[in-house]
Each structure stands twice: as C-alpha cells, then as structure tokens.
mmCIF file of C-alpha atoms in Angstrom:
data_model
loop_
_atom_site.group_PDB
_atom_site.id
_atom_site.type_symbol
_atom_site.label_atom_id
_atom_site.label_comp_id
_atom_site.label_asym_id
_atom_site.label_seq_id
_atom_site.Cartn_x
_atom_site.Cartn_y
_atom_site.Cartn_z
ATOM 1 C CA UNK A 676 -0.040 -0.494 0.372
ATOM 2 C CA UNK A 677 1.288 3.537 -0.925
ATOM 3 C CA UNK A 678 0.715 6.506 0.682
ATOM 4 C CA UNK A 679 2.709 9.723 0.111
ATOM 5 C CA UNK A 680 5.724 10.016 3.026
ATOM 6 C CA UNK A 681 6.556 12.881 4.633
ATOM 7 C CA UNK A 682 9.985 14.747 4.350
ATOM 8 C CA UNK A 683 11.384 16.901 7.401
ATOM 9 C CA UNK A 684 15.178 16.481 7.405
ATOM 10 C CA UNK A 685 18.272 18.709 8.675
ATOM 11 C CA UNK A 686 21.187 17.086 7.173
ATOM 12 C CA UNK A 687 24.488 18.236 8.640
ATOM 13 C CA UNK A 688 28.016 16.869 6.223
ATOM 14 C CA UNK A 689 30.011 15.377 8.311
ATOM 15 C CA UNK A 690 33.488 14.160 7.115
ATOM 16 C CA UNK A 691 35.187 12.268 3.577
ATOM 17 C CA UNK A 692 38.530 10.338 3.973
ATOM 18 C CA UNK A 693 39.697 7.290 2.876
ATOM 19 C CA UNK A 694 40.785 7.294 -0.698
ATOM 20 C CA UNK A 695 43.277 5.174 -2.750
ATOM 21 C CA UNK A 696 43.360 5.395 -6.656
ATOM 22 C CA UNK A 697 43.354 2.433 -8.292
ATOM 23 C CA UNK A 698 42.992 1.568 -12.467
ATOM 24 C CA UNK A 699 41.402 -0.226 -14.416
ATOM 25 C CA UNK A 700 41.160 -0.841 -17.685
ATOM 26 C CA UNK A 701 41.150 2.996 -18.332
ATOM 27 C CA UNK A 702 39.824 4.808 -16.347
ATOM 28 C CA UNK A 703 41.529 5.798 -12.672
ATOM 29 C CA UNK A 704 39.473 5.595 -10.320
ATOM 30 C CA UNK A 705 39.566 5.965 -6.183
ATOM 31 C CA UNK A 706 37.501 4.185 -3.443
ATOM 32 C CA UNK A 707 35.950 7.501 -1.496
ATOM 33 C CA UNK A 708 33.801 7.195 1.989
ATOM 34 C CA UNK A 709 31.254 10.169 2.896
ATOM 35 C CA UNK A 710 30.072 10.350 6.601
ATOM 36 C CA UNK A 711 27.189 12.630 7.550
ATOM 37 C CA UNK A 712 24.504 12.733 9.989
ATOM 38 C CA UNK A 713 21.460 12.567 9.344
ATOM 39 C CA UNK A 714 17.725 13.384 11.022
ATOM 40 C CA UNK A 715 14.361 12.148 9.150
ATOM 41 C CA UNK A 716 11.206 11.939 9.038
ATOM 42 C CA UNK A 717 10.509 7.555 9.250
ATOM 43 C CA UNK A 718 8.142 5.044 9.476
ATOM 44 C CA UNK A 719 7.355 3.791 12.930
ATOM 45 C CA UNK A 720 6.593 -0.236 12.779
ATOM 46 C CA UNK A 721 6.203 -3.173 14.950
ATOM 47 C CA UNK A 722 10.082 -4.192 15.405
ATOM 48 C CA UNK A 723 10.601 -8.010 13.840
ATOM 49 C CA UNK A 724 10.209 -10.709 16.020
ATOM 50 C CA UNK A 725 12.927 -13.087 15.770
ATOM 51 C CA UNK A 726 13.919 -14.076 12.265
ATOM 52 C CA UNK A 727 15.573 -17.691 11.938
ATOM 53 C CA UNK A 728 13.220 -18.832 8.784
ATOM 54 C CA UNK A 729 11.864 -17.956 5.037
ATOM 55 C CA UNK A 730 8.355 -18.070 6.821
ATOM 56 C CA UNK A 731 8.566 -15.785 9.377
ATOM 57 C CA UNK A 732 10.521 -13.511 6.618
ATOM 58 C CA UNK A 733 7.700 -13.367 4.775
ATOM 59 C CA UNK A 734 4.862 -13.193 7.939
ATOM 60 C CA UNK A 735 6.916 -9.521 8.877
ATOM 61 C CA UNK A 736 6.874 -8.227 4.826
ATOM 62 C CA UNK A 737 3.688 -8.919 4.795
ATOM 63 C CA UNK A 738 2.493 -6.826 8.783
ATOM 64 C CA UNK A 739 5.042 -4.290 6.924
ATOM 65 C CA UNK A 740 2.677 -3.289 4.393
ATOM 66 C CA UNK A 741 -0.620 -2.265 5.996
ATOM 67 C CA UNK A 742 2.440 -0.614 8.550
ATOM 68 C CA UNK A 743 2.980 1.750 5.891
ATOM 69 C CA UNK A 744 -0.457 3.478 5.259
ATOM 70 C CA UNK A 745 -1.372 3.713 8.904
ATOM 71 C CA UNK A 746 2.139 3.943 11.319
ATOM 72 C CA UNK A 747 2.906 7.493 13.323
ATOM 73 C CA UNK A 748 5.407 9.981 11.616
ATOM 74 C CA UNK A 749 8.672 9.712 13.850
ATOM 75 C CA UNK A 750 12.055 11.727 13.640
ATOM 76 C CA UNK A 751 15.560 9.368 14.151
ATOM 77 C CA UNK A 752 18.861 10.303 13.615
ATOM 78 C CA UNK A 753 21.891 8.655 12.084
ATOM 79 C CA UNK A 754 24.996 9.235 11.289
ATOM 80 C CA UNK A 755 25.337 7.094 8.797
ATOM 81 C CA UNK A 756 29.003 6.073 5.991
ATOM 82 C CA UNK A 757 28.741 5.630 2.845
ATOM 83 C CA UNK A 758 31.491 4.061 0.280
ATOM 84 C CA UNK A 759 32.206 5.316 -3.475
ATOM 85 C CA UNK A 760 33.784 4.358 -6.377
ATOM 86 C CA UNK A 761 35.329 6.868 -8.470
ATOM 87 C CA UNK A 762 36.449 7.121 -11.500
ATOM 88 C CA UNK A 763 36.954 10.518 -12.869
ATOM 89 C CA UNK A 764 37.306 11.651 -16.584
ATOM 90 C CA UNK A 765 39.901 14.987 -18.223
ATOM 91 C CA UNK A 766 38.533 18.091 -18.315
ATOM 92 C CA UNK A 767 39.580 18.783 -21.834
ATOM 93 C CA UNK A 768 38.469 22.401 -21.929
ATOM 94 C CA UNK A 769 38.423 23.204 -18.052
ATOM 95 C CA UNK A 770 34.969 24.007 -18.650
ATOM 96 C CA UNK A 771 34.919 20.842 -15.580
ATOM 97 C CA UNK A 772 32.867 17.638 -15.793
ATOM 98 C CA UNK A 773 29.637 16.219 -15.927
ATOM 99 C CA UNK A 774 29.491 14.070 -12.873
ATOM 100 C CA UNK A 775 26.626 10.679 -12.834
ATOM 101 C CA UNK A 776 26.075 9.101 -9.187
ATOM 102 C CA UNK A 777 25.039 6.041 -9.567
ATOM 103 C CA UNK A 778 22.867 3.930 -7.096
ATOM 104 C CA UNK A 779 22.440 0.784 -7.990
ATOM 105 C CA UNK A 780 19.160 -2.244 -7.046
ATOM 106 C CA UNK A 781 18.429 -4.223 -4.118
ATOM 107 C CA UNK A 782 19.945 -7.183 -3.823
ATOM 108 C CA UNK A 783 23.481 -5.461 -5.036
ATOM 109 C CA UNK A 784 26.909 -3.140 -4.666
ATOM 110 C CA UNK A 785 28.168 -0.077 -6.410
ATOM 111 C CA UNK A 786 30.357 -3.002 -7.934
ATOM 112 C CA UNK A 787 26.992 -3.994 -10.308
ATOM 113 C CA UNK A 788 28.379 -0.885 -12.082
ATOM 114 C CA UNK A 789 31.420 -2.393 -12.987
ATOM 115 C CA UNK A 790 31.168 -6.003 -12.514
ATOM 116 C CA UNK A 791 34.405 -6.105 -10.854
ATOM 117 C CA UNK A 792 32.764 -7.449 -7.938
ATOM 118 C CA UNK A 793 32.627 -10.883 -9.590
ATOM 119 C CA UNK A 794 36.231 -11.630 -9.566
ATOM 120 C CA UNK A 795 37.025 -11.288 -13.268
ATOM 121 C CA UNK A 796 37.267 -7.831 -13.531
ATOM 122 C CA UNK A 797 35.614 -7.371 -16.861
ATOM 123 C CA UNK A 798 34.145 -4.181 -17.788
ATOM 124 C CA UNK A 799 32.992 -5.444 -20.962
ATOM 125 C CA UNK A 800 29.707 -4.539 -19.977
ATOM 126 C CA UNK A 801 30.949 -1.781 -17.427
ATOM 127 C CA UNK A 802 28.367 1.096 -16.896
ATOM 128 C CA UNK A 803 31.259 3.341 -15.491
ATOM 129 C CA UNK A 804 34.476 3.100 -18.412
ATOM 130 C CA UNK A 805 31.559 3.306 -20.969
ATOM 131 C CA UNK A 806 30.757 6.750 -19.162
ATOM 132 C CA UNK A 807 35.315 7.634 -18.678
ATOM 133 C CA UNK A 808 35.087 7.158 -22.433
ATOM 134 C CA UNK A 809 32.757 10.047 -23.078
ATOM 135 C CA UNK A 810 34.130 12.336 -20.928
ATOM 136 C CA UNK A 811 31.644 11.500 -18.069
ATOM 137 C CA UNK A 812 32.720 10.914 -13.887
ATOM 138 C CA UNK A 813 31.232 8.856 -12.348
ATOM 139 C CA UNK A 814 30.914 7.606 -8.621
ATOM 140 C CA UNK A 815 28.588 4.560 -7.598
ATOM 141 C CA UNK A 816 27.981 4.665 -4.398
ATOM 142 C CA UNK A 817 27.146 2.005 -1.945
ATOM 143 C CA UNK A 818 23.254 2.743 -0.418
ATOM 144 C CA UNK A 819 22.685 2.623 2.446
ATOM 145 C CA UNK A 820 22.290 -0.914 4.168
ATOM 146 C CA UNK A 821 24.686 -2.466 1.687
ATOM 147 C CA UNK A 822 28.202 -2.901 0.865
ATOM 148 C CA UNK A 823 31.033 -0.918 1.912
ATOM 149 C CA UNK A 824 28.352 1.636 3.514
ATOM 150 C CA UNK A 825 26.949 1.219 6.821
ATOM 151 C CA UNK A 826 24.482 -1.699 8.190
ATOM 152 C CA UNK A 827 22.112 0.365 10.623
ATOM 153 C CA UNK A 828 19.188 -0.730 12.633
ATOM 154 C CA UNK A 829 17.536 -2.895 8.848
ATOM 155 C CA UNK A 830 13.967 -1.462 9.577
ATOM 156 C CA UNK A 831 14.032 1.872 11.724
ATOM 157 C CA UNK A 832 17.153 2.949 9.464
ATOM 158 C CA UNK A 833 16.556 1.819 5.137
ATOM 159 C CA UNK A 834 13.835 2.544 4.809
ATOM 160 C CA UNK A 835 13.892 5.175 1.317
ATOM 161 C CA UNK A 836 13.403 8.581 4.051
ATOM 162 C CA UNK A 837 16.263 7.987 4.853
ATOM 163 C CA UNK A 838 18.437 6.670 2.050
ATOM 164 C CA UNK A 839 17.608 9.832 -0.138
ATOM 165 C CA UNK A 840 18.174 11.390 2.600
ATOM 166 C CA UNK A 841 21.287 10.763 2.412
ATOM 167 C CA UNK A 842 21.893 11.049 -1.022
ATOM 168 C CA UNK A 843 21.008 15.019 -0.592
ATOM 169 C CA UNK A 844 23.683 15.705 1.391
ATOM 170 C CA UNK A 845 26.158 14.191 -0.827
ATOM 171 C CA UNK A 846 25.076 15.937 -4.180
ATOM 172 C CA UNK A 847 25.235 18.818 -1.480
ATOM 173 C CA UNK A 848 28.756 18.714 -0.410
ATOM 174 C CA UNK A 849 28.928 17.173 -5.090
ATOM 175 C CA UNK A 850 26.960 20.627 -6.099
ATOM 176 C CA UNK A 851 30.077 22.852 -3.679
ATOM 177 C CA UNK A 852 32.317 21.089 -4.302
ATOM 178 C CA UNK A 853 32.833 20.131 0.059
ATOM 179 C CA UNK A 854 31.660 15.776 -0.737
ATOM 180 C CA UNK A 855 35.514 15.696 -0.914
ATOM 181 C CA UNK A 856 38.684 17.241 -2.386
ATOM 182 C CA UNK A 857 39.359 14.309 -4.941
ATOM 183 C CA UNK A 858 35.222 15.552 -6.451
ATOM 184 C CA UNK A 859 36.048 19.077 -8.514
ATOM 185 C CA UNK A 860 32.969 20.820 -8.901
ATOM 186 C CA UNK A 861 30.528 19.536 -11.957
ATOM 187 C CA UNK A 862 29.069 20.920 -14.325
ATOM 188 C CA UNK A 863 25.841 19.586 -14.902
ATOM 189 C CA UNK A 864 24.615 16.021 -11.863
ATOM 190 C CA UNK A 865 23.237 13.407 -12.864
ATOM 191 C CA UNK A 866 21.801 11.104 -10.773
ATOM 192 C CA UNK A 867 21.119 7.302 -12.355
ATOM 193 C CA UNK A 868 19.445 3.874 -10.926
ATOM 194 C CA UNK A 869 19.072 0.759 -11.216
ATOM 195 C CA UNK A 870 16.015 -0.911 -10.702
ATOM 196 C CA UNK A 871 14.887 -0.372 -6.704
ATOM 197 C CA UNK A 872 18.214 2.360 -7.440
ATOM 198 C CA UNK A 873 15.729 4.437 -9.651
ATOM 199 C CA UNK A 874 12.794 3.884 -7.199
ATOM 200 C CA UNK A 875 15.646 6.291 -4.862
ATOM 201 C CA UNK A 876 16.146 8.268 -8.257
ATOM 202 C CA UNK A 877 12.159 8.883 -8.584
ATOM 203 C CA UNK A 878 11.894 10.036 -5.271
ATOM 204 C CA UNK A 879 14.484 12.075 -5.378
ATOM 205 C CA UNK A 880 14.327 14.118 -7.561
ATOM 206 C CA UNK A 881 10.175 14.370 -5.987
ATOM 207 C CA UNK A 882 11.776 15.432 -2.094
ATOM 208 C CA UNK A 883 14.451 17.608 -4.028
ATOM 209 C CA UNK A 884 13.916 18.723 -6.835
ATOM 210 C CA UNK A 885 17.097 21.242 -7.420
ATOM 211 C CA UNK A 886 19.815 18.613 -6.184
ATOM 212 C CA UNK A 887 20.742 17.105 -9.883
ATOM 213 C CA UNK A 888 20.267 18.552 -13.430
ATOM 214 C CA UNK A 889 19.146 15.069 -15.372
ATOM 215 C CA UNK A 890 17.452 11.700 -13.637
ATOM 216 C CA UNK A 891 18.695 8.507 -15.520
ATOM 217 C CA UNK A 892 16.195 5.628 -14.404
ATOM 218 C CA UNK A 893 17.259 1.221 -15.584
ATOM 219 C CA UNK A 894 14.652 -1.481 -14.985
ATOM 220 C CA UNK A 895 12.162 1.248 -14.292
ATOM 221 C CA UNK A 896 8.827 1.565 -13.909
ATOM 222 C CA UNK A 897 8.774 -0.092 -10.567
ATOM 223 C CA UNK A 898 6.440 -2.920 -9.813
ATOM 224 C CA UNK A 899 3.448 -0.628 -8.497
ATOM 225 C CA UNK A 900 3.256 1.999 -11.486
ATOM 226 C CA UNK A 901 3.930 -1.199 -13.899
ATOM 227 C CA UNK A 902 1.040 -3.290 -12.352
ATOM 228 C CA UNK A 903 -1.087 0.144 -13.472
ATOM 229 C CA UNK A 904 0.037 0.702 -16.509
ATOM 230 C CA UNK A 905 -0.509 -2.946 -17.411
ATOM 231 C CA UNK A 906 -3.555 -2.302 -15.875
ATOM 232 C CA UNK A 907 -5.586 -0.164 -18.174
ATOM 233 C CA UNK A 908 -3.197 -1.471 -21.067
ATOM 234 C CA UNK A 909 -4.899 -5.220 -21.188
ATOM 235 C CA UNK A 910 -8.765 -3.151 -19.900
ATOM 236 C CA UNK A 911 -8.483 -0.447 -22.646
ATOM 237 C CA UNK A 912 -8.971 -3.781 -25.169
ATOM 238 C CA UNK A 913 -10.455 -5.356 -23.764
ATOM 239 C CA UNK A 914 -8.072 -8.730 -22.465
ATOM 240 C CA UNK A 915 -7.026 -10.754 -19.750
ATOM 241 C CA UNK A 916 -4.076 -9.931 -18.854
ATOM 242 C CA UNK A 917 -1.642 -13.399 -16.981
ATOM 243 C CA UNK A 918 -1.102 -13.930 -14.175
ATOM 244 C CA UNK A 919 2.277 -15.066 -13.252
ATOM 245 C CA UNK A 920 2.534 -18.235 -10.957
ATOM 246 C CA UNK A 921 2.795 -17.425 -6.886
ATOM 247 C CA UNK A 922 6.596 -17.664 -6.150
ATOM 248 C CA UNK A 923 8.126 -18.911 -3.132
ATOM 249 C CA UNK A 924 9.174 -17.631 -0.545
ATOM 250 C CA UNK A 925 13.347 -18.092 -0.389
ATOM 251 C CA UNK A 926 14.315 -16.244 1.984
ATOM 252 C CA UNK A 927 17.444 -16.157 5.753
ATOM 253 C CA UNK A 928 18.238 -13.822 7.375
ATOM 254 C CA UNK A 929 22.191 -13.083 5.949
ATOM 255 C CA UNK A 930 24.398 -14.399 9.107
ATOM 256 C CA UNK A 931 22.703 -17.527 8.820
ATOM 257 C CA UNK A 932 22.322 -18.679 5.041
ATOM 258 C CA UNK A 933 26.186 -17.194 4.364
ATOM 259 C CA UNK A 934 27.838 -16.737 7.704
ATOM 260 C CA UNK A 935 30.707 -16.070 6.036
ATOM 261 C CA UNK A 936 29.624 -13.210 4.809
ATOM 262 C CA UNK A 937 26.638 -11.977 5.956
ATOM 263 C CA UNK A 938 28.099 -13.462 9.736
ATOM 264 C CA UNK A 939 28.121 -9.939 11.415
ATOM 265 C CA UNK A 940 24.652 -8.751 10.448
ATOM 266 C CA UNK A 941 21.572 -7.863 12.308
ATOM 267 C CA UNK A 942 18.471 -10.547 10.596
ATOM 268 C CA UNK A 943 16.972 -8.218 8.929
ATOM 269 C CA UNK A 944 19.626 -8.109 6.940
ATOM 270 C CA UNK A 945 17.936 -11.129 4.518
ATOM 271 C CA UNK A 946 19.378 -13.014 1.288
ATOM 272 C CA UNK A 947 18.353 -15.136 -0.810
ATOM 273 C CA UNK A 948 18.894 -19.097 -0.897
ATOM 274 C CA UNK A 949 17.970 -20.098 -3.871
ATOM 275 C CA UNK A 950 20.659 -20.116 -6.439
ATOM 276 C CA UNK A 951 18.392 -20.030 -9.536
ATOM 277 C CA UNK A 952 16.465 -17.284 -7.949
ATOM 278 C CA UNK A 953 18.345 -14.785 -10.542
ATOM 279 C CA UNK A 954 18.021 -16.527 -13.547
ATOM 280 C CA UNK A 955 14.682 -13.968 -13.053
ATOM 281 C CA UNK A 956 16.555 -11.033 -13.835
ATOM 282 C CA UNK A 957 17.531 -12.437 -17.239
ATOM 283 C CA UNK A 958 16.050 -12.558 -20.553
ATOM 284 C CA UNK A 959 17.621 -11.891 -24.333
ATOM 285 C CA UNK A 960 21.081 -12.870 -24.934
ATOM 286 C CA UNK A 961 23.413 -12.777 -21.677
ATOM 287 C CA UNK A 962 26.274 -15.028 -20.724
ATOM 288 C CA UNK A 963 25.225 -18.025 -19.543
ATOM 289 C CA UNK A 964 27.371 -17.969 -16.161
ATOM 290 C CA UNK A 965 26.418 -14.132 -15.246
ATOM 291 C CA UNK A 966 22.629 -16.168 -13.949
ATOM 292 C CA UNK A 967 25.499 -18.244 -10.697
ATOM 293 C CA UNK A 968 27.806 -15.199 -10.018
ATOM 294 C CA UNK A 969 25.028 -13.343 -9.572
ATOM 295 C CA UNK A 970 23.913 -15.617 -6.943
ATOM 296 C CA UNK A 971 27.340 -16.082 -5.266
ATOM 297 C CA UNK A 972 27.633 -12.235 -4.910
ATOM 298 C CA UNK A 973 24.885 -10.883 -3.910
ATOM 299 C CA UNK A 974 24.346 -8.242 -1.014
ATOM 300 C CA UNK A 975 21.526 -8.371 1.388
ATOM 301 C CA UNK A 976 18.499 -6.397 1.073
ATOM 302 C CA UNK A 977 17.408 -4.303 4.487
ATOM 303 C CA UNK A 978 13.686 -4.998 5.711
ATOM 304 C CA UNK A 979 13.109 -1.505 5.804
ATOM 305 C CA UNK A 980 13.526 -1.053 1.971
ATOM 306 C CA UNK A 981 11.916 -4.196 0.869
ATOM 307 C CA UNK A 982 8.496 -3.208 2.506
ATOM 308 C CA UNK A 983 7.870 0.302 1.423
ATOM 309 C CA UNK A 984 8.339 2.089 -2.528
ATOM 310 C CA UNK A 985 7.817 5.148 -2.315
ATOM 311 C CA UNK A 986 5.478 8.176 -3.905
ATOM 312 C CA UNK A 987 3.803 6.870 -7.670
ATOM 313 C CA UNK A 988 4.242 10.444 -9.196
ATOM 314 C CA UNK A 989 7.146 13.100 -9.388
ATOM 315 C CA UNK A 990 5.629 16.340 -10.248
ATOM 316 C CA UNK A 991 8.551 18.238 -8.661
ATOM 317 C CA UNK A 992 10.710 17.440 -10.496
ATOM 318 C CA UNK A 993 11.675 19.796 -14.053
ATOM 319 C CA UNK A 994 14.858 18.737 -16.036
ATOM 320 C CA UNK A 995 15.773 15.618 -18.202
ATOM 321 C CA UNK A 996 14.428 11.968 -17.393
ATOM 322 C CA UNK A 997 15.836 9.009 -18.767
ATOM 323 C CA UNK A 998 14.157 5.860 -19.046
ATOM 324 C CA UNK A 999 16.374 2.918 -20.042
ATOM 325 C CA UNK A 1000 14.175 -1.065 -19.665
ATOM 326 C CA UNK A 1001 14.880 -4.276 -21.496
ATOM 327 C CA UNK A 1002 12.292 -5.091 -23.789
ATOM 328 C CA UNK A 1003 11.676 -9.058 -22.052
ATOM 329 C CA UNK A 1004 12.282 -7.713 -18.535
ATOM 330 C CA UNK A 1005 9.412 -8.546 -16.192
ATOM 331 C CA UNK A 1006 9.179 -7.167 -13.444
ATOM 332 C CA UNK A 1007 8.832 -3.106 -14.967
ATOM 333 C CA UNK A 1008 6.366 -5.274 -17.932
ATOM 334 C CA UNK A 1009 8.773 -3.429 -20.781
ATOM 335 C CA UNK A 1010 5.286 -2.322 -23.167
ATOM 336 C CA UNK A 1011 6.860 0.201 -25.010
ATOM 337 C CA UNK A 1012 2.957 1.254 -24.550
ATOM 338 C CA UNK A 1013 3.441 0.877 -21.302
ATOM 339 C CA UNK A 1014 6.724 2.782 -20.565
ATOM 340 C CA UNK A 1015 4.790 5.493 -22.552
ATOM 341 C CA UNK A 1016 1.952 5.832 -20.736
ATOM 342 C CA UNK A 1017 4.742 6.596 -17.857
ATOM 343 C CA UNK A 1018 5.535 10.078 -18.814
ATOM 344 C CA UNK A 1019 2.535 11.630 -16.910
ATOM 345 C CA UNK A 1020 4.810 10.563 -13.771
ATOM 346 C CA UNK A 1021 7.375 12.752 -14.876
ATOM 347 C CA UNK A 1022 4.589 15.905 -15.573
ATOM 348 C CA UNK A 1023 6.828 18.546 -14.878
ATOM 349 C CA UNK A 1024 10.249 16.741 -16.796
ATOM 350 C CA UNK A 1025 11.916 19.032 -19.381
ATOM 351 C CA UNK A 1026 11.720 16.175 -21.719
ATOM 352 C CA UNK A 1027 11.434 12.676 -21.248
ATOM 353 C CA UNK A 1028 12.852 9.530 -22.596
ATOM 354 C CA UNK A 1029 12.635 5.565 -23.182
ATOM 355 C CA UNK A 1030 16.061 4.098 -24.289
ATOM 356 C CA UNK A 1031 15.380 0.912 -25.161
ATOM 357 C CA UNK A 1032 17.666 -2.240 -24.233
ATOM 358 C CA UNK A 1033 17.439 -4.843 -27.199
ATOM 359 C CA UNK A 1034 17.479 -8.833 -26.460
ATOM 360 C CA UNK A 1035 17.317 -7.461 -22.310
ATOM 361 C CA UNK A 1036 16.029 -8.348 -20.098
ATOM 362 C CA UNK A 1037 15.874 -6.678 -16.210
ATOM 363 C CA UNK A 1038 19.255 -6.064 -15.752
ATOM 364 C CA UNK A 1039 19.889 -4.194 -18.380
ATOM 365 C CA UNK A 1040 23.622 -3.746 -17.688
ATOM 366 C CA UNK A 1041 24.487 -7.816 -17.394
ATOM 367 C CA UNK A 1042 23.208 -8.177 -21.009
ATOM 368 C CA UNK A 1043 24.759 -8.652 -24.175
ATOM 369 C CA UNK A 1044 23.633 -5.857 -25.540
ATOM 370 C CA UNK A 1045 24.395 -3.439 -22.242
ATOM 371 C CA UNK A 1046 27.218 -1.880 -24.369
ATOM 372 C CA UNK A 1047 24.025 -1.004 -27.242
ATOM 373 C CA UNK A 1048 21.782 0.482 -24.349
ATOM 374 C CA UNK A 1049 24.566 2.895 -22.671
ATOM 375 C CA UNK A 1050 25.484 4.233 -26.276
ATOM 376 C CA UNK A 1051 21.436 5.564 -26.637
ATOM 377 C CA UNK A 1052 21.541 6.846 -23.263
ATOM 378 C CA UNK A 1053 24.384 8.789 -23.932
ATOM 379 C CA UNK A 1054 23.310 9.717 -27.028
ATOM 380 C CA UNK A 1055 19.867 11.463 -26.065
ATOM 381 C CA UNK A 1056 22.388 13.196 -23.462
ATOM 382 C CA UNK A 1057 24.616 15.378 -25.131
ATOM 383 C CA UNK A 1058 21.464 16.186 -27.478
ATOM 384 C CA UNK A 1059 18.939 17.179 -24.715
ATOM 385 C CA UNK A 1060 16.280 18.139 -26.626
ATOM 386 C CA UNK A 1061 12.588 17.676 -26.296
ATOM 387 C CA UNK A 1062 11.244 14.108 -26.179
ATOM 388 C CA UNK A 1063 11.595 11.766 -28.815
ATOM 389 C CA UNK A 1064 11.356 7.461 -28.505
ATOM 390 C CA UNK A 1065 13.938 5.045 -29.270
ATOM 391 C CA UNK A 1066 12.900 4.486 -32.351
ATOM 392 C CA UNK A 1067 13.798 0.487 -32.066
ATOM 393 C CA UNK A 1068 10.581 0.423 -29.528
ATOM 394 C CA UNK A 1069 8.239 0.118 -32.286
ATOM 395 C CA UNK A 1070 9.360 -3.620 -33.438
ATOM 396 C CA UNK A 1071 6.412 -5.910 -32.416
ATOM 397 C CA UNK A 1072 7.366 -8.942 -30.236
ATOM 398 C CA UNK A 1073 6.341 -11.260 -28.275
ATOM 399 C CA UNK A 1074 6.542 -10.639 -25.220
ATOM 400 C CA UNK A 1075 7.711 -13.650 -21.671
ATOM 401 C CA UNK A 1076 4.334 -12.332 -19.847
ATOM 402 C CA UNK A 1077 2.556 -13.675 -23.909
ATOM 403 C CA UNK A 1078 1.623 -10.456 -25.159
ATOM 404 C CA UNK A 1079 2.527 -8.234 -28.398
ATOM 405 C CA UNK A 1080 4.492 -5.585 -26.907
ATOM 406 C CA UNK A 1081 6.227 -2.871 -28.526
ATOM 407 C CA UNK A 1082 10.175 -4.074 -28.115
#
C-alpha cells in the first residue's frame, strides 16, 4: 500500500575520508567514503520478531505493508557512512566535467556498475568505463545499508526516506565542492539508478528537485507503477491480463544463509537461498554464467527497504528524464505502450525519453546489448532535446508474458 511520506530533515556533513587510487581499464578510479549526520522522518512500524526461517520473514514483510499506511511518523537521527567508487574523466576544455552519481538495485552493491565484484575484473559491461570514454565522471555509491556503507538498524534506518536524506547530503556537498577534495565541482550532475536504485532516484528528485540536473532510471518503472500501466493496457483492449504463478519464498537472514559473508549482520538483513533466484532477471542474450555469479555475489536486502517503494508521481522535477528498460524485463512490464504512459508520472520534466534495451531482461548492464544501450542513453544526454522515443521500441515482439508488446 502506497501513501505519500513527508520529509523533515536536517542534514549535517561531518567528514570525507579514505581514498586510494586504482586503475581498472582506462578509467582512473578511487575508493572514497562520505560520512553524514542525518535526521529523517520515518514510519514507526512494529519491530521484527525473531527471524530464523523464511516463513518468519514472509509473515513480517506481509505485516509491514499495511503499517506504512497507518504508522506514525517519527524523527530518527543517525550518522551514516556511504562508500563510493569514483572514476574521474579529464577536464579537456577546462570548463568542468559532468558527474553521474550511480545507485544500484536491491541485493547489489556499487560493483553493479563495474562488474568487478565477480572476480574476473572485466570491464566489458561497465557503465563507469563507458561513461569515462564519453567524458563523464562517475561516482558509484553503495546505498545506505549495502556493501561497504553503514549497516544500521535494517527496519528503522533503512527506509527509503533515510536513503534519500543521505543522498541529499552527498549531492549538496558535490554541488558545493565540499564532498571530497578529490571531486571537483561538476559542470552538470545526473542521478542514475537501477531498479530499486531508480525508485530511490525518482523519489529523490521529487523531494529535492533542484539537487540534480538529470534523472536516468534503468530497470524502471517500479513494479507498482508498471502494474498500474499494465492493468490499463489490458482493460482498454478488453483483454485478460496474464498472471504469474505465485513465487515461493526462499529468503533467510544473511547471517544464517551465508555466515562467512554476513555473519555479523542483524537478522533483518536478508538474502536469497535459491541458487536459481537470479535467472528471472535475465532474458534475451547474455553470458549463461552470469546468473550463478550474480547469486554467489549477492548483497543482503534490509527489511525496511523491502516493505515500501515510495510515491507514484514526481511532479516537482523539471529536468530531463531518461528511462532505459530491457525489452524483455518482466518486472517492469516492458511494453512500449505502458512505458510511454509513465510519462505522466513526470508531468513537469523538460524532456522524457525511453531507451529500449534490446534482447535484454531486467539487468540491462549484464546483457550483451549493454554497450548499445549505453550508446543510446549517452546520445540522449548529449542531445538534451525534446521527448523522442527510441526508434527500436516500435518493433512488435512477443514477450515472456505472451502479450503483444512494442520492443
């Protein structure tokens, strides 16, 4: 159940530290951390009981959903560290370099944007390397409660609003040039997300519409927004909407499922125990070894994030919006007609463009068409013209849900 939440925050930057220069491929990159004190207004939901089984987790998550509509708002203060991987492009014209802040999806880390987490150090599908080649600096962030960033209380400190407030602190520092002495003031600032990271980006630009210039959402729209569009699509055509079979829960506390990796975490940080769980994110053309590697390198998911996906409309943001969705993405219901309907979710955007990631499932960065998808996105960034659809989207295909869709 979704209801608007209300923002009330005071953000105080504390320090920036820990930078080590490393080279991967062509981009000079640095590991950087940022620490902020954040006040945020969260939902005062019921704390979880003992979580030892998959059924425990399912019952608690089910109980959380209605609570987000009725629970009282409370102010929560915390000091949190965000871990980043910064790759700097050269300032060839001495006019400043555009910067992209990258937010990964649920169950991933900042490595999503560079593929290094899988151990083979390949840069074949690296968004950061591609951006560097196009003259963009990038800052991939472990979102709060993920990767090398802070892991506070998974229910009360990992709600969407607190993540938004930590990003606000970061963006303000980047704009002023105070986030880190290693990062110059950017000529332009874009916020790029994938999946749950795109949910963060869309809700962020509604809360703080002046913090960034451009919003780029991959693996979007979110399940709730796409479900609305899909229902409208079928209703208008007097068609019966296909349903997916109910999935079986296979989540355990990360500390129980993978004690060697997550043994020190609160039980509210959960992980999948199904080795085939990642296969649904892959469709089309991809390396068959990826789904298993994806599973083996998964991050935990905090319960507070899993229970709430934010707003449905973002009228405050007036900058350009770019959507990049896999044409076979079954989570975002990647029908061209449905995605075009999401234009009204950003009624004030100066432009709204959709990139069709051909032969790709949900994880657009991990399919063989990733490089072509990046080309389309960065071409739109360079153009910054009025809304124009991706020409590829009008190829009629048959989707995994057996409904006609526009590629």
